[in-house]
Each structure stands twice: as structure tokens, then as C-alpha cells.
Amino acid sequence: MTSISMFNSVTLKNAKKLLVGFSFLCTLALPMHASHAIQVYKSVGDHGEVKYSQHAPLNHNNFEVIEFRSDGRQTTPGQMAGKTDPNQTVTQSAEEQRVAQLEARIKEQEAQANAQRCQSLRSNLTNLNVGGRIYEMDANGKRQYLDSREIELKRERVQQAINQYCT
């Protein structure tokens, strides 16, 4: 046997051993990769806020465990960000429901304030149309009586405000 053929046979044996060893290590590493998923606990707090933690919440029975792979993707198969099943009904999270309730409450308060403003403007217009002596209070609390020209200007301004805000 020449030295080259002897070298090739030794190298081939070592390569086979190395390949078998590498395959064995890869087989061991696969389950370890799956067991090293990062667990995150998602729960809703007492005031409706969404909380994420590495530890299970102590006083909450209602929480969700989300597992992430080491590359940051969720371990749930088939789940892609932004993709949903078209047949799936859309449900709002607790935070979205709270925001929607607050927006509805703000709209209702604005509508009530607008109705009060319109009632006040209409009342002022009625007073301006009735006639008689009309006055305004100055900064010192004294009455300042309006002449007919000032009353007519106020009447026009109030009517413009009614047309703008009270439809």
C-alpha cells in the first residue's frame, strides 16, 4: 500500500466517524431546540390593561400562554402575522372594547354639550327678538345697555351660530 492510498483509507474512516458523530449530535439538538421555546404569559389586568410577563400571573386564572421560538416566531404552526381566516369572526380585545366605550361616551358628551349650546343660542335669539331694553354685564359687573344697532348685530351673530352648530 502506498502512503497516499493509506492516507485516503484513514481519512475516509475518520470522515465516516465524524459524520456519524455529527448526525448523533444533530439528533440530540433537535428536541433541545423545541424545549427552549420562550413562554410569555398574556393576561388582562384589573383595569382592562393587557399585560405580558415571563411568569404566570398569581391572582389571575384567565391567562394565555404564548410560546416563541428562539428566532422570535410563535411556535403555533400555520400562524402568520396579519393573516386571518376569512371565516373567522373578528373579536375585539379588552383594550379595544374599552377604547370603543370611551369613544362612544365622548361622542355622547359632545352631543349633550352641543344640544345645551343650541338651547342657549335659541334662548338668546328669542330674547333679542322680543324687544325691550337689553343689556350686557361689563367686567366690573355694571349693566351696559345695547342700542338698536348693537342688538341687530348680536341677533345676526346668534343666528349665524345657530345655523352653524344647530342642524
PDB file of N, CA, C and O in Angstrom, residues 82-123:
ATOM      1  N   GLY A  82     -50.687  39.030  10.696  1.00  0.00           N
ATOM      2  CA  GLY A  82     -51.512  39.747   9.739  1.00  0.00           C
ATOM      3  C   GLY A  82     -52.408  38.857   8.896  1.00  0.00           C
ATOM      4  O   GLY A  82     -53.189  39.344   8.113  1.00  0.00           O
ATOM      5  N   LYS A  83     -52.326  37.557   9.012  1.00  0.00           N
ATOM      6  CA  LYS A  83     -53.156  36.655   8.218  1.00  0.00           C
ATOM      7  C   LYS A  83     -54.217  36.053   9.131  1.00  0.00           C
ATOM      8  O   LYS A  83     -53.918  35.535  10.197  1.00  0.00           O
ATOM      9  N   THR A  84     -55.469  36.150   8.721  1.00  0.00           N
ATOM     10  CA  THR A  84     -56.547  35.553   9.493  1.00  0.00           C
ATOM     11  C   THR A  84     -57.424  34.732   8.572  1.00  0.00           C
ATOM     12  O   THR A  84     -57.438  34.917   7.362  1.00  0.00           O
ATOM     13  N   ASP A  85     -58.168  33.862   9.146  1.00  0.00           N
ATOM     14  CA  ASP A  85     -59.098  33.037   8.402  1.00  0.00           C
ATOM     15  C   ASP A  85     -60.290  33.904   8.007  1.00  0.00           C
ATOM     16  O   ASP A  85     -60.879  34.576   8.845  1.00  0.00           O
ATOM     17  N   PRO A  86     -60.667  33.947   6.737  1.00  0.00           N
ATOM     18  CA  PRO A  86     -61.786  34.806   6.332  1.00  0.00           C
ATOM     19  C   PRO A  86     -63.109  34.407   6.978  1.00  0.00           C
ATOM     20  O   PRO A  86     -64.005  35.217   7.100  1.00  0.00           O
ATOM     21  N   ASN A  87     -63.255  33.159   7.402  1.00  0.00           N
ATOM     22  CA  ASN A  87     -64.484  32.701   8.041  1.00  0.00           C
ATOM     23  C   ASN A  87     -64.498  32.994   9.532  1.00  0.00           C
ATOM     24  O   ASN A  87     -65.521  32.833  10.178  1.00  0.00           O
ATOM     25  N   GLN A  88     -63.363  33.409  10.066  1.00  0.00           N
ATOM     26  CA  GLN A  88     -63.240  33.661  11.494  1.00  0.00           C
ATOM     27  C   GLN A  88     -63.919  34.986  11.829  1.00  0.00           C
ATOM     28  O   GLN A  88     -63.776  35.978  11.131  1.00  0.00           O
ATOM     29  N   THR A  89     -64.706  35.003  12.916  1.00  0.00           N
ATOM     30  CA  THR A  89     -65.349  36.244  13.337  1.00  0.00           C
ATOM     31  C   THR A  89     -64.322  37.110  14.054  1.00  0.00           C
ATOM     32  O   THR A  89     -63.472  36.611  14.772  1.00  0.00           O
ATOM     33  N   VAL A  90     -64.432  38.410  13.842  1.00  0.00           N
ATOM     34  CA  VAL A  90     -63.489  39.344  14.442  1.00  0.00           C
ATOM     35  C   VAL A  90     -63.963  39.649  15.854  1.00  0.00           C
ATOM     36  O   VAL A  90     -65.092  40.073  16.059  1.00  0.00           O
ATOM     37  N   THR A  91     -63.095  39.404  16.823  1.00  0.00           N
ATOM     38  CA  THR A  91     -63.416  39.719  18.208  1.00  0.00           C
ATOM     39  C   THR A  91     -62.475  40.816  18.674  1.00  0.00           C
ATOM     40  O   THR A  91     -61.307  40.840  18.320  1.00  0.00           O
ATOM     41  N   GLN A  92     -63.002  41.713  19.475  1.00  0.00           N
ATOM     42  CA  GLN A  92     -62.204  42.805  19.983  1.00  0.00           C
ATOM     43  C   GLN A  92     -61.550  42.385  21.293  1.00  0.00           C
ATOM     44  O   GLN A  92     -62.146  41.690  22.110  1.00  0.00           O
ATOM     45  N   SER A  93     -60.331  42.838  21.466  1.00  0.00           N
ATOM     46  CA  SER A  93     -59.656  42.589  22.733  1.00  0.00           C
ATOM     47  C   SER A  93     -60.273  43.492  23.789  1.00  0.00           C
ATOM     48  O   SER A  93     -61.038  44.406  23.482  1.00  0.00           O
ATOM     49  N   ALA A  94     -59.948  43.249  25.034  1.00  0.00           N
ATOM     50  CA  ALA A  94     -60.477  44.053  26.127  1.00  0.00           C
ATOM     51  C   ALA A  94     -60.065  45.511  25.967  1.00  0.00           C
ATOM     52  O   ALA A  94     -60.853  46.423  26.224  1.00  0.00           O
ATOM     53  N   GLU A  95     -58.846  45.740  25.510  1.00  0.00           N
ATOM     54  CA  GLU A  95     -58.354  47.110  25.311  1.00  0.00           C
ATOM     55  C   GLU A  95     -59.151  47.804  24.206  1.00  0.00           C
ATOM     56  O   GLU A  95     -59.553  48.963  24.365  1.00  0.00           O
ATOM     57  N   GLU A  96     -59.406  47.121  23.109  1.00  0.00           N
ATOM     58  CA  GLU A  96     -60.164  47.711  22.008  1.00  0.00           C
ATOM     59  C   GLU A  96     -61.599  48.007  22.430  1.00  0.00           C
ATOM     60  O   GLU A  96     -62.172  49.022  22.051  1.00  0.00           O
ATOM     61  N   GLN A  97     -62.189  47.113  23.239  1.00  0.00           N
ATOM     62  CA  GLN A  97     -63.541  47.334  23.739  1.00  0.00           C
ATOM     63  C   GLN A  97     -63.584  48.560  24.645  1.00  0.00           C
ATOM     64  O   GLN A  97     -64.511  49.369  24.567  1.00  0.00           O
ATOM     65  N   ARG A  98     -62.579  48.718  25.489  1.00  0.00           N
ATOM     66  CA  ARG A  98     -62.517  49.851  26.412  1.00  0.00           C
ATOM     67  C   ARG A  98     -62.384  51.154  25.623  1.00  0.00           C
ATOM     68  O   ARG A  98     -63.065  52.141  25.915  1.00  0.00           O
ATOM     69  N   VAL A  99     -61.535  51.155  24.591  1.00  0.00           N
ATOM     70  CA  VAL A  99     -61.355  52.347  23.757  1.00  0.00           C
ATOM     71  C   VAL A  99     -62.661  52.685  23.040  1.00  0.00           C
ATOM     72  O   VAL A  99     -63.058  53.852  22.980  1.00  0.00           O
ATOM     73  N   ALA A 100     -63.351  51.680  22.511  1.00  0.00           N
ATOM     74  CA  ALA A 100     -64.617  51.920  21.813  1.00  0.00           C
ATOM     75  C   ALA A 100     -65.662  52.494  22.771  1.00  0.00           C
ATOM     76  O   ALA A 100     -66.418  53.406  22.405  1.00  0.00           O
ATOM     77  N   GLN A 101     -65.712  51.991  24.013  1.00  0.00           N
ATOM     78  CA  GLN A 101     -66.650  52.516  25.006  1.00  0.00           C
ATOM     79  C   GLN A 101     -66.325  53.961  25.347  1.00  0.00           C
ATOM     80  O   GLN A 101     -67.227  54.803  25.469  1.00  0.00           O
ATOM     81  N   LEU A 102     -65.034  54.273  25.507  1.00  0.00           N
ATOM     82  CA  LEU A 102     -64.642  55.646  25.820  1.00  0.00           C
ATOM     83  C   LEU A 102     -64.981  56.593  24.671  1.00  0.00           C
ATOM     84  O   LEU A 102     -65.466  57.704  24.898  1.00  0.00           O
ATOM     85  N   GLU A 103     -64.741  56.167  23.444  1.00  0.00           N
ATOM     86  CA  GLU A 103     -65.078  56.996  22.285  1.00  0.00           C
ATOM     87  C   GLU A 103     -66.578  57.241  22.210  1.00  0.00           C
ATOM     88  O   GLU A 103     -67.022  58.357  21.915  1.00  0.00           O
ATOM     89  N   ALA A 104     -67.381  56.219  22.489  1.00  0.00           N
ATOM     90  CA  ALA A 104     -68.838  56.377  22.470  1.00  0.00           C
ATOM     91  C   ALA A 104     -69.283  57.342  23.567  1.00  0.00           C
ATOM     92  O   ALA A 104     -70.172  58.182  23.346  1.00  0.00           O
ATOM     93  N   ARG A 105     -68.676  57.244  24.743  1.00  0.00           N
ATOM     94  CA  ARG A 105     -69.018  58.140  25.852  1.00  0.00           C
ATOM     95  C   ARG A 105     -68.647  59.585  25.510  1.00  0.00           C
ATOM     96  O   ARG A 105     -69.416  60.508  25.788  1.00  0.00           O
ATOM     97  N   ILE A 106     -67.493  59.783  24.885  1.00  0.00           N
ATOM     98  CA  ILE A 106     -67.067  61.139  24.494  1.00  0.00           C
ATOM     99  C   ILE A 106     -68.034  61.715  23.455  1.00  0.00           C
ATOM    100  O   ILE A 106     -68.429  62.879  23.548  1.00  0.00           O
ATOM    101  N   LYS A 107     -68.436  60.897  22.473  1.00  0.00           N
ATOM    102  CA  LYS A 107     -69.391  61.362  21.463  1.00  0.00           C
ATOM    103  C   LYS A 107     -70.711  61.771  22.116  1.00  0.00           C
ATOM    104  O   LYS A 107     -71.313  62.776  21.752  1.00  0.00           O
ATOM    105  N   GLU A 108     -71.162  60.964  23.070  1.00  0.00           N
ATOM    106  CA  GLU A 108     -72.419  61.257  23.757  1.00  0.00           C
ATOM    107  C   GLU A 108     -72.314  62.566  24.542  1.00  0.00           C
ATOM    108  O   GLU A 108     -73.228  63.400  24.499  1.00  0.00           O
ATOM    109  N   GLN A 109     -71.190  62.792  25.232  1.00  0.00           N
ATOM    110  CA  GLN A 109     -70.996  64.024  25.985  1.00  0.00           C
ATOM    111  C   GLN A 109     -70.919  65.230  25.054  1.00  0.00           C
ATOM    112  O   GLN A 109     -71.457  66.298  25.366  1.00  0.00           O
ATOM    113  N   GLU A 110     -70.259  65.078  23.908  1.00  0.00           N
ATOM    114  CA  GLU A 110     -70.192  66.162  22.926  1.00  0.00           C
ATOM    115  C   GLU A 110     -71.580  66.482  22.384  1.00  0.00           C
ATOM    116  O   GLU A 110     -71.924  67.655  22.194  1.00  0.00           O
ATOM    117  N   ALA A 111     -72.391  65.468  22.135  1.00  0.00           N
ATOM    118  CA  ALA A 111     -73.747  65.687  21.637  1.00  0.00           C
ATOM    119  C   ALA A 111     -74.588  66.411  22.679  1.00  0.00           C
ATOM    120  O   ALA A 111     -75.366  67.320  22.345  1.00  0.00           O
ATOM    121  N   GLN A 112     -74.429  66.048  23.960  1.00  0.00           N
ATOM    122  CA  GLN A 112     -75.172  66.731  25.023  1.00  0.00           C
ATOM    123  C   GLN A 112     -74.735  68.186  25.151  1.00  0.00           C
ATOM    124  O   GLN A 112     -75.575  69.081  25.302  1.00  0.00           O
ATOM    125  N   ALA A 113     -73.418  68.432  25.080  1.00  0.00           N
ATOM    126  CA  ALA A 113     -72.911  69.802  25.169  1.00  0.00           C
ATOM    127  C   ALA A 113     -73.403  70.622  23.984  1.00  0.00           C
ATOM    128  O   ALA A 113     -73.779  71.797  24.141  1.00  0.00           O
ATOM    129  N   ASN A 114     -73.432  70.018  22.796  1.00  0.00           N
ATOM    130  CA  ASN A 114     -73.910  70.715  21.600  1.00  0.00           C
ATOM    131  C   ASN A 114     -75.398  71.045  21.735  1.00  0.00           C
ATOM    132  O   ASN A 114     -75.841  72.133  21.366  1.00  0.00           O
ATOM    133  N   ALA A 115     -76.190  70.124  22.279  1.00  0.00           N
ATOM    134  CA  ALA A 115     -77.622  70.366  22.476  1.00  0.00           C
ATOM    135  C   ALA A 115     -77.843  71.505  23.469  1.00  0.00           C
ATOM    136  O   ALA A 115     -78.714  72.364  23.253  1.00  0.00           O
ATOM    137  N   GLN A 116     -77.047  71.543  24.538  1.00  0.00           N
ATOM    138  CA  GLN A 116     -77.165  72.634  25.518  1.00  0.00           C
ATOM    139  C   GLN A 116     -76.769  73.963  24.891  1.00  0.00           C
ATOM    140  O   GLN A 116     -77.409  74.998  25.132  1.00  0.00           O
ATOM    141  N   ARG A 117     -75.711  73.954  24.073  1.00  0.00           N
ATOM    142  CA  ARG A 117     -75.263  75.165  23.399  1.00  0.00           C
ATOM    143  C   ARG A 117     -76.356  75.680  22.458  1.00  0.00           C
ATOM    144  O   ARG A 117     -76.654  76.883  22.427  1.00  0.00           O
ATOM    145  N   CYS A 118     -76.975  74.788  21.722  1.00  0.00           N
ATOM    146  CA  CYS A 118     -78.048  75.179  20.801  1.00  0.00           C
ATOM    147  C   CYS A 118     -79.247  75.743  21.572  1.00  0.00           C
ATOM    148  O   CYS A 118     -79.844  76.746  21.152  1.00  0.00           O
ATOM    149  N   GLN A 119     -79.584  75.107  22.683  1.00  0.00           N
ATOM    150  CA  GLN A 119     -80.693  75.602  23.502  1.00  0.00           C
ATOM    151  C   GLN A 119     -80.401  77.005  24.004  1.00  0.00           C
ATOM    152  O   GLN A 119     -81.262  77.888  23.949  1.00  0.00           O
ATOM    153  N   SER A 120     -79.179  77.242  24.432  1.00  0.00           N
ATOM    154  CA  SER A 120     -78.782  78.567  24.918  1.00  0.00           C
ATOM    155  C   SER A 120     -78.813  79.596  23.783  1.00  0.00           C
ATOM    156  O   SER A 120     -79.301  80.728  23.979  1.00  0.00           O
ATOM    157  N   LEU A 121     -78.314  79.246  22.601  1.00  0.00           N
ATOM    158  CA  LEU A 121     -78.334  80.165  21.468  1.00  0.00           C
ATOM    159  C   LEU A 121     -79.762  80.518  21.059  1.00  0.00           C
ATOM    160  O   LEU A 121     -80.081  81.685  20.786  1.00  0.00           O
ATOM    161  N   ARG A 122     -80.649  79.521  21.028  1.00  0.00           N
ATOM    162  CA  ARG A 122     -82.044  79.777  20.657  1.00  0.00           C
ATOM    163  C   ARG A 122     -82.737  80.664  21.694  1.00  0.00           C
ATOM    164  O   ARG A 122     -83.543  81.542  21.356  1.00  0.00           O
ATOM    165  N   SER A 123     -82.404  80.425  22.956  1.00  0.00           N
ATOM    166  CA  SER A 123     -82.957  81.259  24.025  1.00  0.00           C
ATOM    167  C   SER A 123     -82.471  82.705  23.879  1.00  0.00           C
ATOM    168  O   SER A 123     -83.259  83.653  24.041  1.00  0.00           O
TER     169      SER A 123
END
